Tab-separated table of C-alpha atoms in Angstrom:
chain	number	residue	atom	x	y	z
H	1	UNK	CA	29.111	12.230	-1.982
H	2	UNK	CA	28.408	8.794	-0.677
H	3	UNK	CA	26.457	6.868	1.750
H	4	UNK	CA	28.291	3.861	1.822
H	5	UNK	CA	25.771	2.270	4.751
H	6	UNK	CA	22.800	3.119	1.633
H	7	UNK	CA	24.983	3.409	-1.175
H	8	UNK	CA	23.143	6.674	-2.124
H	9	UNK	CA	24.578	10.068	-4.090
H	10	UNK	CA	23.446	13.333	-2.483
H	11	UNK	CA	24.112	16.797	-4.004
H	12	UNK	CA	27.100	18.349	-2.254
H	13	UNK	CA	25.597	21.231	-1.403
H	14	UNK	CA	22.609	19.095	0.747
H	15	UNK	CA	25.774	17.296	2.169
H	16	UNK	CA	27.119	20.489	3.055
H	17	UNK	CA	24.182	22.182	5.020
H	18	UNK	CA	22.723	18.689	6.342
H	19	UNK	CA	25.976	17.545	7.191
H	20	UNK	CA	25.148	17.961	11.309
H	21	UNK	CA	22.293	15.468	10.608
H	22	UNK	CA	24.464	12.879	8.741
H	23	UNK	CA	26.559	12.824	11.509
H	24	UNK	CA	23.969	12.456	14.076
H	25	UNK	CA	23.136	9.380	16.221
H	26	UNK	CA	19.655	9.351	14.621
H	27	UNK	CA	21.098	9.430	11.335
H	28	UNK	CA	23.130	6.255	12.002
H	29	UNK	CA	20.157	3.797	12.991
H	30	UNK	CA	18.328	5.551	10.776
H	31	UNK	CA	21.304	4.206	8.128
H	32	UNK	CA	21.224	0.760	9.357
H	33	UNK	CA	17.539	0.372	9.187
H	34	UNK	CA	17.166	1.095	5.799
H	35	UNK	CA	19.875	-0.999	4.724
H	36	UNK	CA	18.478	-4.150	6.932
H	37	UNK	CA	15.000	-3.277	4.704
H	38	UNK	CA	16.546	-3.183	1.385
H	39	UNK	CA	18.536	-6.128	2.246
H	40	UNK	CA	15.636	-8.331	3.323
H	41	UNK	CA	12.551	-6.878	1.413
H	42	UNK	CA	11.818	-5.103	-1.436
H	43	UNK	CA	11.472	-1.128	-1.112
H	44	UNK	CA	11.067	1.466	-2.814
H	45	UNK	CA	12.299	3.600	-4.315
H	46	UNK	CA	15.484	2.212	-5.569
H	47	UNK	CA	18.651	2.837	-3.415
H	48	UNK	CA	20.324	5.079	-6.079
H	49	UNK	CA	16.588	7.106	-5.787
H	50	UNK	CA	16.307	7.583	-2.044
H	51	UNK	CA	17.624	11.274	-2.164
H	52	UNK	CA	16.529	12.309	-6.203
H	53	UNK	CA	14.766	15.368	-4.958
H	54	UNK	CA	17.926	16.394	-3.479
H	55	UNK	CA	20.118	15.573	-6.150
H	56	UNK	CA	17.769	17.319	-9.031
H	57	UNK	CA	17.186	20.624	-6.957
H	58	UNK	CA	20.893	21.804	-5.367
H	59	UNK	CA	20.115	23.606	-1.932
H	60	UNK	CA	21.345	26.895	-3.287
H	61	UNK	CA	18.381	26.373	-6.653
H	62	UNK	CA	15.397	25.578	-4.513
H	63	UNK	CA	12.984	28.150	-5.263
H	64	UNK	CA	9.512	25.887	-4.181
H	65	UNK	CA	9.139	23.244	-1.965
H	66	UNK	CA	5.894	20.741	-2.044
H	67	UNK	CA	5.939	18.292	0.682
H	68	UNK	CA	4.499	15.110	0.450
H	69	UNK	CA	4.125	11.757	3.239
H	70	UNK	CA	5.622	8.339	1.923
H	71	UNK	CA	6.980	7.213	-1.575
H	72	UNK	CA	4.342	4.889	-3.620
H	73	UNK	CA	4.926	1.733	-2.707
H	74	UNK	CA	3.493	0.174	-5.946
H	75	UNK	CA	6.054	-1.779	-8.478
H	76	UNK	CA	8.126	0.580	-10.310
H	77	UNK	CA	5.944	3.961	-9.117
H	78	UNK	CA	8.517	5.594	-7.001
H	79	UNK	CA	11.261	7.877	-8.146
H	80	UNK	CA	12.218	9.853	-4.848
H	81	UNK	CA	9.875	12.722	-5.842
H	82	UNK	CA	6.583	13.036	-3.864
H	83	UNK	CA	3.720	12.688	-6.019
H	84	UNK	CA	5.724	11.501	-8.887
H	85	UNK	CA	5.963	8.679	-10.824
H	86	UNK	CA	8.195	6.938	-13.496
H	87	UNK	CA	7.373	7.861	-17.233
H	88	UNK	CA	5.199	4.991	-18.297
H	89	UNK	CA	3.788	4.189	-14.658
H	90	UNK	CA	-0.128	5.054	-14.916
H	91	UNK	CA	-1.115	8.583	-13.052
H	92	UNK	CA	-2.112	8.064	-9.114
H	93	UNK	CA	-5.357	9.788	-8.547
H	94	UNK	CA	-3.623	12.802	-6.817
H	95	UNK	CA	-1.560	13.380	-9.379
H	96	UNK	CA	-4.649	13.072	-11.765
H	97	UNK	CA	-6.054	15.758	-9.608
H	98	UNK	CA	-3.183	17.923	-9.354
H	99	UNK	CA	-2.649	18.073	-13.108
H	100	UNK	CA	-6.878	18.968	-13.538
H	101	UNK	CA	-5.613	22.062	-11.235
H	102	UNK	CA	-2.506	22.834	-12.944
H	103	UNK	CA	-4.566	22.994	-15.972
H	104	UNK	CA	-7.543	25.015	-14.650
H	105	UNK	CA	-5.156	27.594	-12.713
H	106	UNK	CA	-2.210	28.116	-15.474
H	107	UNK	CA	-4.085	26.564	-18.926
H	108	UNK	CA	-0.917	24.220	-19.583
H	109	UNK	CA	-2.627	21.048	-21.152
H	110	UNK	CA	-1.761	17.734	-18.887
H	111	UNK	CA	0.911	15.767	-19.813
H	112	UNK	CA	0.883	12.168	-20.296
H	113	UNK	CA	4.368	11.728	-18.049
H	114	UNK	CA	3.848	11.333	-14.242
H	115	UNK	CA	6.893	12.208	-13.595
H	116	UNK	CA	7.913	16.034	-12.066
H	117	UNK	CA	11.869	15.292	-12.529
H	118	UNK	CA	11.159	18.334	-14.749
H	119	UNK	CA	9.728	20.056	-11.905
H	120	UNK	CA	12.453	19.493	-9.376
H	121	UNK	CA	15.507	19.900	-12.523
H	122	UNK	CA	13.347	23.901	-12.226
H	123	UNK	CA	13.952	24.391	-8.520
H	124	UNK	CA	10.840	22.737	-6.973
H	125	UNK	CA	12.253	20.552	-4.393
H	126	UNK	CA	9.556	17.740	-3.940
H	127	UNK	CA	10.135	16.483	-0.389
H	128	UNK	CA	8.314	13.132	0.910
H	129	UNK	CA	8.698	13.440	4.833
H	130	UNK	CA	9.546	9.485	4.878
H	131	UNK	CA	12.094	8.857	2.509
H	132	UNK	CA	11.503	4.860	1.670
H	133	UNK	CA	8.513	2.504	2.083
H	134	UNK	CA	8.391	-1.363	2.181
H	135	UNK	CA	6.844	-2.741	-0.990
H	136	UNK	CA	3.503	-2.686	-0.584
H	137	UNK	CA	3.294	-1.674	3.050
H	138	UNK	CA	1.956	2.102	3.335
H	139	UNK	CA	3.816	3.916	6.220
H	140	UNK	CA	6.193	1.248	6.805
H	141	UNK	CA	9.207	3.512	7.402
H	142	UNK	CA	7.726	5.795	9.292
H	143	UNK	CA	8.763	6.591	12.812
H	144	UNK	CA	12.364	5.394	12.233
H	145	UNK	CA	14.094	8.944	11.498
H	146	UNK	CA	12.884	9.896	8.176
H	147	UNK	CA	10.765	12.695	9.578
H	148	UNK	CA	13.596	14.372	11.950
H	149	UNK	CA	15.934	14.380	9.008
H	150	UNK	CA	12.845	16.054	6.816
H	151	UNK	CA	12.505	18.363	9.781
H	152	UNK	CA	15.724	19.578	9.338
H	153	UNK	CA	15.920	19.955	6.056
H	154	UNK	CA	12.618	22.369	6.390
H	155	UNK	CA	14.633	24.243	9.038
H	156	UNK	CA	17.475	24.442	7.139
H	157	UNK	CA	15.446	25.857	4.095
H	158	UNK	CA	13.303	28.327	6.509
H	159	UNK	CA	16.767	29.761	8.140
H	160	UNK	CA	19.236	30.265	5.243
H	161	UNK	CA	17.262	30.827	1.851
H	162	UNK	CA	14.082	34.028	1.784
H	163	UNK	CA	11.751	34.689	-0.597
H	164	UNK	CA	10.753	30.632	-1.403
H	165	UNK	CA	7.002	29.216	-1.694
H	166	UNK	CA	6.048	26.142	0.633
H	167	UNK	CA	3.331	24.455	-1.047
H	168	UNK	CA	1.297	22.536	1.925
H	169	UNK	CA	-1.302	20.285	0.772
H	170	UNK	CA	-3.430	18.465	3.544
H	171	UNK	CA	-3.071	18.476	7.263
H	172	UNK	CA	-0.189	16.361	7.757
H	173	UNK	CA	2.400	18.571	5.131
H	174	UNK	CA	0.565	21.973	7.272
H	175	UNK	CA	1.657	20.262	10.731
H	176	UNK	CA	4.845	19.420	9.087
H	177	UNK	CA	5.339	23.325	8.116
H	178	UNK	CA	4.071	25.055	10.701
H	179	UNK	CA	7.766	26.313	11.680
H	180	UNK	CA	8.265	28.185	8.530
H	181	UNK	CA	8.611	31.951	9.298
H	182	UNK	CA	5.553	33.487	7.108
H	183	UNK	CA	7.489	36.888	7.096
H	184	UNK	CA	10.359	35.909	5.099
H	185	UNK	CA	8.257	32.897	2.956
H	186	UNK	CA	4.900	32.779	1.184
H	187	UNK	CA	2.634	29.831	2.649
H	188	UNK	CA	0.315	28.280	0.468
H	189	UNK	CA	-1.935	26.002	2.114
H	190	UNK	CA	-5.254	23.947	1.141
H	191	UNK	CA	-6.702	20.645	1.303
H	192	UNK	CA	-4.646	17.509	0.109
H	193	UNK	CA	-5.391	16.463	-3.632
H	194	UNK	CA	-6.357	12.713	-2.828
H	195	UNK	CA	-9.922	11.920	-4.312
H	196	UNK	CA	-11.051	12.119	-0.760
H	197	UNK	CA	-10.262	15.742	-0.307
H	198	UNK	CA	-9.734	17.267	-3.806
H	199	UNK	CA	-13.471	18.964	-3.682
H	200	UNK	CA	-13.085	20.626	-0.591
H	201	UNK	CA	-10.903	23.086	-1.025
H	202	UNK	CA	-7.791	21.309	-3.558
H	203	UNK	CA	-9.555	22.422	-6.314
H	204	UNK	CA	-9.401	25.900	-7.269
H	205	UNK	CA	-6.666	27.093	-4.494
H	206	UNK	CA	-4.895	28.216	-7.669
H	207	UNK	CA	-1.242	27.899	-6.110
H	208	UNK	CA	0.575	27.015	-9.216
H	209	UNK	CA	-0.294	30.460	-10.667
H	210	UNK	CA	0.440	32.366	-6.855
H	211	UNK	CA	3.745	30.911	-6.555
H	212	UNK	CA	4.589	31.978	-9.995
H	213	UNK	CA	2.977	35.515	-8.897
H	214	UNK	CA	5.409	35.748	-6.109
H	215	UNK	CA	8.685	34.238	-7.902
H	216	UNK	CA	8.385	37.151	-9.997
H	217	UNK	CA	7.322	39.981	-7.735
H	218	UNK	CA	11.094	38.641	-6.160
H	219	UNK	CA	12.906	38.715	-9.336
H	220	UNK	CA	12.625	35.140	-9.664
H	221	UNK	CA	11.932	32.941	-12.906
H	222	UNK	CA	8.606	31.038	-12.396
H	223	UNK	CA	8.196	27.294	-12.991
H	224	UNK	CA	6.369	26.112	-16.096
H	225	UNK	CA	3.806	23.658	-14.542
């Protein structure tokens, strides 16, 4: 399916379940701004990117969910996966940090790659809460919808899917997830990988290995990290 106002593919079965938020009021300003950004500024990611964590990870395959804040808004760092960047793009320090964990907590060796398509392509839908950035302008699409739609998509996940692992790193993705039921999902929480927080309490919260120990106590294949 098609946005024509952003010109963006979504997985049918996200246009299926989100399809009350599509046709929203919200939804349509929401539409317009991005296209009057794209249209007069660069932004990131690229249009045919906006909704690549949707369109890797169908809603039916989403075992994990890892939410993240905004997209990069470096040159060519974005690719619609939170805390992911292109193959060849040099590693952002949380993503330095959250490959030093993976390693510690599982023992698989760092790749070079920054990007997690093959993450997401293993059901681990990696959700930014704001959807698009302005080039070079941190937080410059927040507050225009991006976080109601995000909201809903949480919702959405929490109501019709059991047995999946929220991965909440740092205040702002706990806030975000504080309506998922804990009796139906595991919670993993912790401090946000950023330099700025990785030694107090990122570090050794060994969530890569729990979510695999609860994929399988549920019959469920666990992600190679």
């Amino acid at each position: 399916m098609y946005f024509c106002a952003m010109k963006v593919k979504i997985d049918p079965s996200w246009a299926r379940e989100l399809q009350p938020e599509f046709d929203a009021p919200y939804f349509s300003a929401l539409t317009e701004f991005v296209r009057r950004e794209y249209r007069r500024c660069q932004c990131f990611p690229p249009g045919p990117e906006i909704f690549n964590a949707f369109n890797l990870c169908a809603f039916d395959r989403v075992k994990v969910v890892i939410i993240g804040q905004d997209p990069y808004h470096g040159e060519g760092q974005a690719e619609g996966l939170c805390f992911s960047v292109k193959d060849g793009v040099r590693l952002p320090p949380s993503l330095v940090n959250i490959y030093r964990e993976v390693e510690q907590d599982t023992g698989r060796a760092q790749p070079s790659s920054g990007s997690l398509r093959r993450w997401a392509e293993q059901g681990v839908l990696l959700l930014n809460a704001t959807l698009t950035v302005r080039a070079h302008a941190a937080a410059s699409h927040q507050g225009q919808g991006w976080e109601q739609f995000t909201d809903a998509v949480i919702a959405r996940l929490n109501e019709r899917r059991d047995h999946l692992v929220f991965i909440l790193w740092g205040a702002y993705a706990q806030r975000k997830g504080s309506i998922i039921d804990r009796s139906r999902h595991l919670v993993l929480c912790s401090a946000h990988p950023s330099p700025l927080s990785a030694y107090h309490g990122f570090f050794g919260n060994h969530h890569f290995s729990r979510c695999n120990t609860y994929l399988m106590e549920h019959g469920l294949t666990p992600i190679s990290w």
